[in-house]
Coordinates of C-alpha atoms and ligand atoms in Angstrom, one line a residue:
X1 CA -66.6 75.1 14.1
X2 CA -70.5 74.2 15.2
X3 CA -70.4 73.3 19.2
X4 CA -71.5 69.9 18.2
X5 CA -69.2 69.2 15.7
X6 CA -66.3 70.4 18.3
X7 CA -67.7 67.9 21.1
X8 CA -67.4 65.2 18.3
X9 CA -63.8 65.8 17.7
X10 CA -62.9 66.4 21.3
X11 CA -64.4 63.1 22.3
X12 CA -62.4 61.6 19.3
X13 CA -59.3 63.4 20.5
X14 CA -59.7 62.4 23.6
X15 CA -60.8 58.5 23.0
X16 CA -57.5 58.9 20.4
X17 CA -55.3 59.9 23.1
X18 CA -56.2 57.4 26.2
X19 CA -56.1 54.5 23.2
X20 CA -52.7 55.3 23.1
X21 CA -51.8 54.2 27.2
X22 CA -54.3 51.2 26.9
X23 CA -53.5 49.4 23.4
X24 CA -52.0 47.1 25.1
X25 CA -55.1 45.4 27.3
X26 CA -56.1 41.9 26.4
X27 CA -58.8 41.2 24.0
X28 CA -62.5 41.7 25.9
X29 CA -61.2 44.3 28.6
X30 CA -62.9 47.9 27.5
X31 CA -61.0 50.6 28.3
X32 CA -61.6 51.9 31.5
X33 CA -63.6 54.7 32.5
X34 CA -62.0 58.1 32.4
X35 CA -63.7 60.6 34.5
X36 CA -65.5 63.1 32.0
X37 CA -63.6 66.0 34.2
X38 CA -60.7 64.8 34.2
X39 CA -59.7 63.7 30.5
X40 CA -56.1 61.9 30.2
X41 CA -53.6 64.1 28.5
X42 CA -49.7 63.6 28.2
X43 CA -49.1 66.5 30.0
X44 CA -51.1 66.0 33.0
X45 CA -49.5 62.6 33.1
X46 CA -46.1 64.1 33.1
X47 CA -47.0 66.2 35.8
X48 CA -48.9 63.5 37.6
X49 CA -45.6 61.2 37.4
X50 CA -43.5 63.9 39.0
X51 CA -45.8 64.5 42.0
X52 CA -46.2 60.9 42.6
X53 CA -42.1 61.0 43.2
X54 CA -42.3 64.3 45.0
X55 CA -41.3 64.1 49.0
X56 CA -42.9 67.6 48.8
X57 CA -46.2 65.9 49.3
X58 CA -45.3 64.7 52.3
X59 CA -45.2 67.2 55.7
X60 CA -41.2 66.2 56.8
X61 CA -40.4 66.1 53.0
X62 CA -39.1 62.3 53.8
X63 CA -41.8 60.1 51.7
X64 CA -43.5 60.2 48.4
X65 CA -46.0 57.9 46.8
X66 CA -43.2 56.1 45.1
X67 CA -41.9 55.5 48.8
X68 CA -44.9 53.0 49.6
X69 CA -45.6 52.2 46.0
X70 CA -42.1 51.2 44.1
X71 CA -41.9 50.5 41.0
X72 CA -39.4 47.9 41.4
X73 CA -42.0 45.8 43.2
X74 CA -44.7 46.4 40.8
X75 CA -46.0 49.7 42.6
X76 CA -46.4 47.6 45.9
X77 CA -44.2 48.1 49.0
X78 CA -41.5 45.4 50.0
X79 CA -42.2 46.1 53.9
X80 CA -45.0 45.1 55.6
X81 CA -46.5 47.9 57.1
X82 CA -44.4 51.0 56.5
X83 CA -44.9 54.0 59.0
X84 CA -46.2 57.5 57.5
X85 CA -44.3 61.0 57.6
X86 CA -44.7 61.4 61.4
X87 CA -43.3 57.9 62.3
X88 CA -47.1 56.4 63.2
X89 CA -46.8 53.2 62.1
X90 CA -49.2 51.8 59.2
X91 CA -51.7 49.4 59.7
X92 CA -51.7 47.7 55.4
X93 CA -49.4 46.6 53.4
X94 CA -49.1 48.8 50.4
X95 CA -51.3 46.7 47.5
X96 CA -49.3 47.0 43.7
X97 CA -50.8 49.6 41.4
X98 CA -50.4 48.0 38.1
X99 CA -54.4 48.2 36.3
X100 CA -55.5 50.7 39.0
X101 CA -57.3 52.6 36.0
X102 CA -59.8 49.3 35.7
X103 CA -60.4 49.4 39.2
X104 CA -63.8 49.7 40.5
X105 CA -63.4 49.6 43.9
X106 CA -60.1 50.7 45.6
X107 CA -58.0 49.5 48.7
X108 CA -58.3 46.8 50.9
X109 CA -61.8 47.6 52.9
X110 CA -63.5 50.6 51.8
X111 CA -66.4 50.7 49.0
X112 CA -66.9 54.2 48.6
X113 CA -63.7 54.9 47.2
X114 CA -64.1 54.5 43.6
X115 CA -62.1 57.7 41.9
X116 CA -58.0 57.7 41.8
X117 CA -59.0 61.1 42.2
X118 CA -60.3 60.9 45.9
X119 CA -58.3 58.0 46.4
X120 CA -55.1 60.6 46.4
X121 CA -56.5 62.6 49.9
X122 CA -56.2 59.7 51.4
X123 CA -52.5 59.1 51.5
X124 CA -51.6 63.2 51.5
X125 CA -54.4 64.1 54.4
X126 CA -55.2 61.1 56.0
X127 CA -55.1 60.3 60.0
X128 CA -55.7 56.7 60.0
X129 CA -53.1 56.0 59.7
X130 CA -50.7 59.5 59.3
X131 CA -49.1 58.5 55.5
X132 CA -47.8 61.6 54.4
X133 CA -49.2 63.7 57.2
X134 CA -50.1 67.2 55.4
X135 CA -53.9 67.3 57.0
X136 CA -55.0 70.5 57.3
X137 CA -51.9 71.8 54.9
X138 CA -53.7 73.0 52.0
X139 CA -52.0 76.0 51.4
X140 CA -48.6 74.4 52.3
X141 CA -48.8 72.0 49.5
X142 CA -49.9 75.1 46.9
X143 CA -47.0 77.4 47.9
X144 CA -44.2 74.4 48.0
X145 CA -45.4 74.0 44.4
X146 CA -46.3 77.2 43.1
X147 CA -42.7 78.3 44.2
X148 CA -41.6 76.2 41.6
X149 CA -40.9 77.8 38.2
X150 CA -41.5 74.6 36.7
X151 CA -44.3 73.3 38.2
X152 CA -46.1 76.7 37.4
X153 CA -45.2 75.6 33.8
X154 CA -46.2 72.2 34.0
X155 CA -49.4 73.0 35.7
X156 CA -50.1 75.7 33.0
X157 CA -49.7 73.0 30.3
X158 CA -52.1 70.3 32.0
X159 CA -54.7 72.9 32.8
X160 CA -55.1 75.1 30.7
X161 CA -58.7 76.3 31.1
X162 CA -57.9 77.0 34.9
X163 CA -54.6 78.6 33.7
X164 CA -52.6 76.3 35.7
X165 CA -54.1 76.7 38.9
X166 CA -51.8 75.1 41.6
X167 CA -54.5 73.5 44.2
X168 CA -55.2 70.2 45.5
X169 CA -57.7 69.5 43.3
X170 CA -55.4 69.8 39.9
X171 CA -52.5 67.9 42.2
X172 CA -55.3 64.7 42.4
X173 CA -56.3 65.3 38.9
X174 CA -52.4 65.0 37.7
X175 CA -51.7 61.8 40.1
X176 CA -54.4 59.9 39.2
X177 CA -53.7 60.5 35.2
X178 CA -50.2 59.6 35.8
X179 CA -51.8 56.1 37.7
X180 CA -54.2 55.0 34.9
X181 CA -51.3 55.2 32.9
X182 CA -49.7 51.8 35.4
X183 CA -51.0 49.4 32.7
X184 CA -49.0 46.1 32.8
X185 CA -50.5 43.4 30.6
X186 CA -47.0 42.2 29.4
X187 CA -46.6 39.0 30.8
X188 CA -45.3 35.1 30.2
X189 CA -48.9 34.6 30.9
X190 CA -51.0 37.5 27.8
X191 CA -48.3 36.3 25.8
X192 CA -49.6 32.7 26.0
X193 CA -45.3 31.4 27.0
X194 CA -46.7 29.5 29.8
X195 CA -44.5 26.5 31.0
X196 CA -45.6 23.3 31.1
X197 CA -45.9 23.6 35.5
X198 CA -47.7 26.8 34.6
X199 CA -49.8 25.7 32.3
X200 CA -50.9 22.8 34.9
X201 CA -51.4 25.7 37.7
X202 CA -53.8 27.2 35.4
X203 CA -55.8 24.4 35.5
X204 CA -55.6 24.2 38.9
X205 CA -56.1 28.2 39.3
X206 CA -59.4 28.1 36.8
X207 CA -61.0 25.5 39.1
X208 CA -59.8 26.7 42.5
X209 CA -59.3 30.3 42.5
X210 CA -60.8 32.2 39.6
X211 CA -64.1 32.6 40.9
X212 CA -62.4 35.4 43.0
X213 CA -59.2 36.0 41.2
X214 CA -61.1 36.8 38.3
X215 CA -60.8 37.7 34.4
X216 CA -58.0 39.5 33.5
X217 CA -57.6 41.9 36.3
X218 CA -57.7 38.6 38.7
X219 CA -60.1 40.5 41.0
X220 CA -63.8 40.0 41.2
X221 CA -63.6 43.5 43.2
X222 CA -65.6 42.0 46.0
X223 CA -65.1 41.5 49.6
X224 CA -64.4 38.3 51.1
X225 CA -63.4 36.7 54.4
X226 CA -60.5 34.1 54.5
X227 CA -59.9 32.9 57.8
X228 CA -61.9 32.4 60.9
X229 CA -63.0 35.6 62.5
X230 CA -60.8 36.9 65.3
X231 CA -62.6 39.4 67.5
X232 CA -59.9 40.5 69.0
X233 CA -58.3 41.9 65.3
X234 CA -57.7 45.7 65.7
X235 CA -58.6 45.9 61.6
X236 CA -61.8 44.9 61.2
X237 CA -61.9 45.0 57.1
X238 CA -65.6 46.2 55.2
X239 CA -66.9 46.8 59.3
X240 CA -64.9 50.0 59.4
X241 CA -66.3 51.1 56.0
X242 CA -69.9 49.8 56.5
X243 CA -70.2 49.5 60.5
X244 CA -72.1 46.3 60.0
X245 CA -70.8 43.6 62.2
X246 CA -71.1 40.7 59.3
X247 CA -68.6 42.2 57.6
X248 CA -65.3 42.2 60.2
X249 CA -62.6 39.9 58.5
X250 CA -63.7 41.0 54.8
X251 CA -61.1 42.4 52.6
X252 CA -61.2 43.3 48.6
X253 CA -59.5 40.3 47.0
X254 CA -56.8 41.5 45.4
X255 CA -55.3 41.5 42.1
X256 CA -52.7 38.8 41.4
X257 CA -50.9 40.1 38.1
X258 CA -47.1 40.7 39.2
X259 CA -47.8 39.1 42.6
X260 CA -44.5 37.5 42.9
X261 CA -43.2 40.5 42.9
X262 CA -45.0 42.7 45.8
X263 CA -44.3 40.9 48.7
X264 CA -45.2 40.3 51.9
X265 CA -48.6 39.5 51.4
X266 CA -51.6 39.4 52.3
X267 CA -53.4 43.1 54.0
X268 CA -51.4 43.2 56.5
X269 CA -48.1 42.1 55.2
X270 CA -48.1 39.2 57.6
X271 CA -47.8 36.9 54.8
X272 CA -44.1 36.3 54.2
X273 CA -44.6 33.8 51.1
X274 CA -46.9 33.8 48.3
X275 CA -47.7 30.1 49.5
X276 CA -48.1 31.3 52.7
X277 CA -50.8 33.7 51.1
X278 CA -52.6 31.2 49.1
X279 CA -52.2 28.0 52.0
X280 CA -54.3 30.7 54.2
X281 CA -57.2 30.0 52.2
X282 CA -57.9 27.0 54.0
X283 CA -57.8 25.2 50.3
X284 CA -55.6 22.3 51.1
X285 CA -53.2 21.3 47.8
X286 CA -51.1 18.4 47.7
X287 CA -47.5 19.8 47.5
X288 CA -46.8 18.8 43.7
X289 CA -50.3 21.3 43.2
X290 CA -48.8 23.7 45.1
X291 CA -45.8 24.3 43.6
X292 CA -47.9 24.2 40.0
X293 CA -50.1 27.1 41.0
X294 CA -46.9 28.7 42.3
X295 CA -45.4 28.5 38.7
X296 CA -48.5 29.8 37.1
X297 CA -48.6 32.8 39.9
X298 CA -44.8 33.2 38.5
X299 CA -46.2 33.8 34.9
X300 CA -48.0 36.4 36.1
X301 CA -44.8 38.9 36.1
X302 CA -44.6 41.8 33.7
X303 CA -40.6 42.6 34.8
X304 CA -40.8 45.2 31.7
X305 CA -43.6 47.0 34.0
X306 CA -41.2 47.2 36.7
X307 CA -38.6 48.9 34.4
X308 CA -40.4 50.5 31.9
X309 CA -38.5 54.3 32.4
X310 CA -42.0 55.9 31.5
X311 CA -43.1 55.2 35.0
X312 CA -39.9 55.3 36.8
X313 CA -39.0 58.8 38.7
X314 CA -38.5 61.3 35.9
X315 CA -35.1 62.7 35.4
X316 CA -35.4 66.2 34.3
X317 CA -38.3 69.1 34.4
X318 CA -38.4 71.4 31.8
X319 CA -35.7 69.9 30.2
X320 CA -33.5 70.4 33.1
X321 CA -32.4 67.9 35.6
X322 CA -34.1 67.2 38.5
Ligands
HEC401 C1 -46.8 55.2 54.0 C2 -47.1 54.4 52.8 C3 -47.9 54.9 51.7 C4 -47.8 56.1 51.0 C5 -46.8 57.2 51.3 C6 -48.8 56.1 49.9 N1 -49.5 54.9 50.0 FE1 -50.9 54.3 48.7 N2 -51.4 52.8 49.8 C7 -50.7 52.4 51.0 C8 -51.4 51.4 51.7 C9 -51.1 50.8 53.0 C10 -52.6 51.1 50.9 C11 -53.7 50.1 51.2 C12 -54.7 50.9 52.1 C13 -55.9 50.2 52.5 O1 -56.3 49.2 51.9 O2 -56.6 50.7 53.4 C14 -52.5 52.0 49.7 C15 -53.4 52.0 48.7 C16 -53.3 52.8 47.6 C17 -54.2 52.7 46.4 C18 -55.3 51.7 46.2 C19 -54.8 50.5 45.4 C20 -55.8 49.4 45.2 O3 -55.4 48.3 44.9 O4 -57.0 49.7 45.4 C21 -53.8 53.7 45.5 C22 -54.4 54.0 44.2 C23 -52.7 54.4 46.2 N3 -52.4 53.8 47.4 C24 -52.0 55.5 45.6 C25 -51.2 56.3 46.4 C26 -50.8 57.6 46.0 C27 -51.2 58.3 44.7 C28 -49.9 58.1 46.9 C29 -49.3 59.5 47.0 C30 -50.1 60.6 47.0 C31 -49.8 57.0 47.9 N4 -50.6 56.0 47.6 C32 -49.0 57.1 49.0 C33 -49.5 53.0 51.4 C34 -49.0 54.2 51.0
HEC402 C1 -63.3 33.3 48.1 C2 -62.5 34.2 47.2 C3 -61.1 33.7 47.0 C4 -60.6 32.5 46.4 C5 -61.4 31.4 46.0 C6 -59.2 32.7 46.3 N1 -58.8 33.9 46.8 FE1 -56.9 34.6 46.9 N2 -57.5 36.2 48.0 C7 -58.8 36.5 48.2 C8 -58.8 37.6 49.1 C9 -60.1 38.3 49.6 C10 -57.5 38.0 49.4 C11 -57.0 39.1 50.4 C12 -56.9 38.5 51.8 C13 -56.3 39.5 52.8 O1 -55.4 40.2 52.4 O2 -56.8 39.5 53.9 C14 -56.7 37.0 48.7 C15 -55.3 37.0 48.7 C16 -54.5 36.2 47.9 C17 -53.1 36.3 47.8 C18 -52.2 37.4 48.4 C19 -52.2 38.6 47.5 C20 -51.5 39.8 48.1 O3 -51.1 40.7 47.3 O4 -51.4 39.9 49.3 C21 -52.7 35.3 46.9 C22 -51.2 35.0 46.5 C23 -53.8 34.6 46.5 N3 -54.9 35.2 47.1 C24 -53.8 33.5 45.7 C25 -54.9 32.7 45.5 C26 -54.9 31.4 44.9 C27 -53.6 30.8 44.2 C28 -56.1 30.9 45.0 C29 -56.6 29.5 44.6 C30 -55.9 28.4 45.2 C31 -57.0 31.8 45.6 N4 -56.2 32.9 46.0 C32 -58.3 31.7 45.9 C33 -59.9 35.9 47.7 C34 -59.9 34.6 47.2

């Protein structure tokens, strides 16, 4: 076959292929940008899913990603601020994954973190806060895996062209495939079942919240400060990203699809109701409102997301148990 006609059909393979994970997005989302290096295949998602529940990541071999980010709780963590691998205590809750892929902008604070791919160093090697504590441990990470006889044959078949080279890179590669593939669109709300309280929430939601909870992804992926500025706050939000004092207090607003079901809220955990979250707005709703927006927040819940087994911890390797 002619080069060109080859590049046609991979990009048709490959368009094929992702369509498959994201058939199921609401009407007007495109697809979301797959990085051209790192197209999504089953078998790098496979591998990506069994790294993401792999306490080999971590340095004690005590947490994985699926520690912070459980499935039960929509990928979110159920404690507020859970300490890493060497007992340092975090400083955010632990955000739900669900419709990372679409995500421009990810965590709580820091704009130039756009790629699940990067995003990944920052749990394995990162020092503020210690998650899973392997800075500096490389090579640690590529001989727990390459020990493996499994692994070796998963990472042949998700990289082929590098003949299954076991390195950090191909590890980020893998988990960020398996985390585009956290798609939940499945809920009372996309399938238009909304209650009648819900359906008044909406209202309520369109005229006081969408502006920043927006689309379907709820998110405008902006920053935004809530509450009055505390100087005294040990996280100071976008600052720490951008050093620019006008920015302390500013976090990404959040999605709110399955937000009923990641609590605590709010960046640091420290919100221990989902009305708490939304009364620390400062946008002041008669109690009958309240509970209305909470109903419509309640049709937000994909429950087959949180028990869908294609995302749950795998249960065999190489068709043998795990
Ligand atoms: C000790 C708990 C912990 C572990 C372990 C952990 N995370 Fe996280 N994760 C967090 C916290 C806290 C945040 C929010 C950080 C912030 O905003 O600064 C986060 C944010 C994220 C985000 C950004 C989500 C968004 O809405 O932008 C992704 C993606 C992510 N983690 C993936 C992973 C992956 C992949 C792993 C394993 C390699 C992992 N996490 C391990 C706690 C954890
Ligand atoms: C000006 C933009 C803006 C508006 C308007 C807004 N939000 Fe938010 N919302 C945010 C940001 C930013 C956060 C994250 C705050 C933090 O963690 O510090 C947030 C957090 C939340 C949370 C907590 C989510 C979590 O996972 O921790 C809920 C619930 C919420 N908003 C609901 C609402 C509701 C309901 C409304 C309308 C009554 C609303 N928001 C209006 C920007 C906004």
């Amino acid at each position: 076959m002619r080069p060109a006609a080859l590049a046609i059909l991979c990009l048709l393979l490959t368009g094929a292929g992702s369509a498959r994970w994201f058939h199921a997005s609401p009407p007007g989302l495109a697809a979301p940008a797959i990085p051209s290096d790192n197209p999504l295949t089953a078998a790098k998602v496979e591998l990506g899913r069994r790294l993401f529940y792999d306490a080999d990541l971590s340095i004690d071999g005590t947490l994985s990603c699926a520690s912070c980010h459980n499935q039960k709780h929509a990928f979110a963590d159920s404690i507020a601020t859970r300490p890493g691998a060497t007992g340092e205590p975090g400083r955010r809750n632990a955000p739900g994954l669900a419709n990372v892929a679409w995500f421009g902008r990810l965590t709580f604070a820091d704009p130039a973190l756009a790629a699940l791919e990067a995003q990944v160093a920052v749990p394995v090697f990162g020092t503020h806060p210690v998650e899973l504590g392997m800075a500096g441990q490389e090579a640690e990470i590529r001989a727990r895996l390459g020990r493996d006889p499994c692994y070796r044959t998963m990472f042949r078949k998700a990289f082929p062209r590098d003949r299954g080279r076991i390195d950090f890179g191909n590890v980020a590669r893998a988990i960020a495939s398996f985390q585009r593939t956290l798609v939940s669109f499945d809920s009372p709300y996309d399938r238009q079942r909304l209650p009648p309280a819900a359906a008044e929430g909406e209202r309520l939601f369109k005229r006081d919240c969408a502006a920043c909870h927006a689309g379907p992804l709820f998110t405008d992926m902006a920053y935004h400060r809530l509450e009055p500025l505390d100087p005294g706050a040990a996280d100071k939000g976008l600052a720490e990203a951008t050093g620019q004092d006008g920015d302390a207090g500013m976090f990404r607003t959040p999605s709110l699809r399955n937000v009923m079901l990641t609590g605590p809220w709010w960046h640091d955990g420290s919100a221990k109701s989902a009305q708490d979250a939304v009364r620390r707005h400062g946008i002041d709703h008669p109690p009958e409102d309240a509970a209305r927006l909470m109903a419509f927040l309640a049709s937000l819940s994909d429950l087959e997301f949180t028990r869908d087994p294609a995302l749950s911890l795998p249960g065999e390797a190489c068709g043998k148990p795990l």
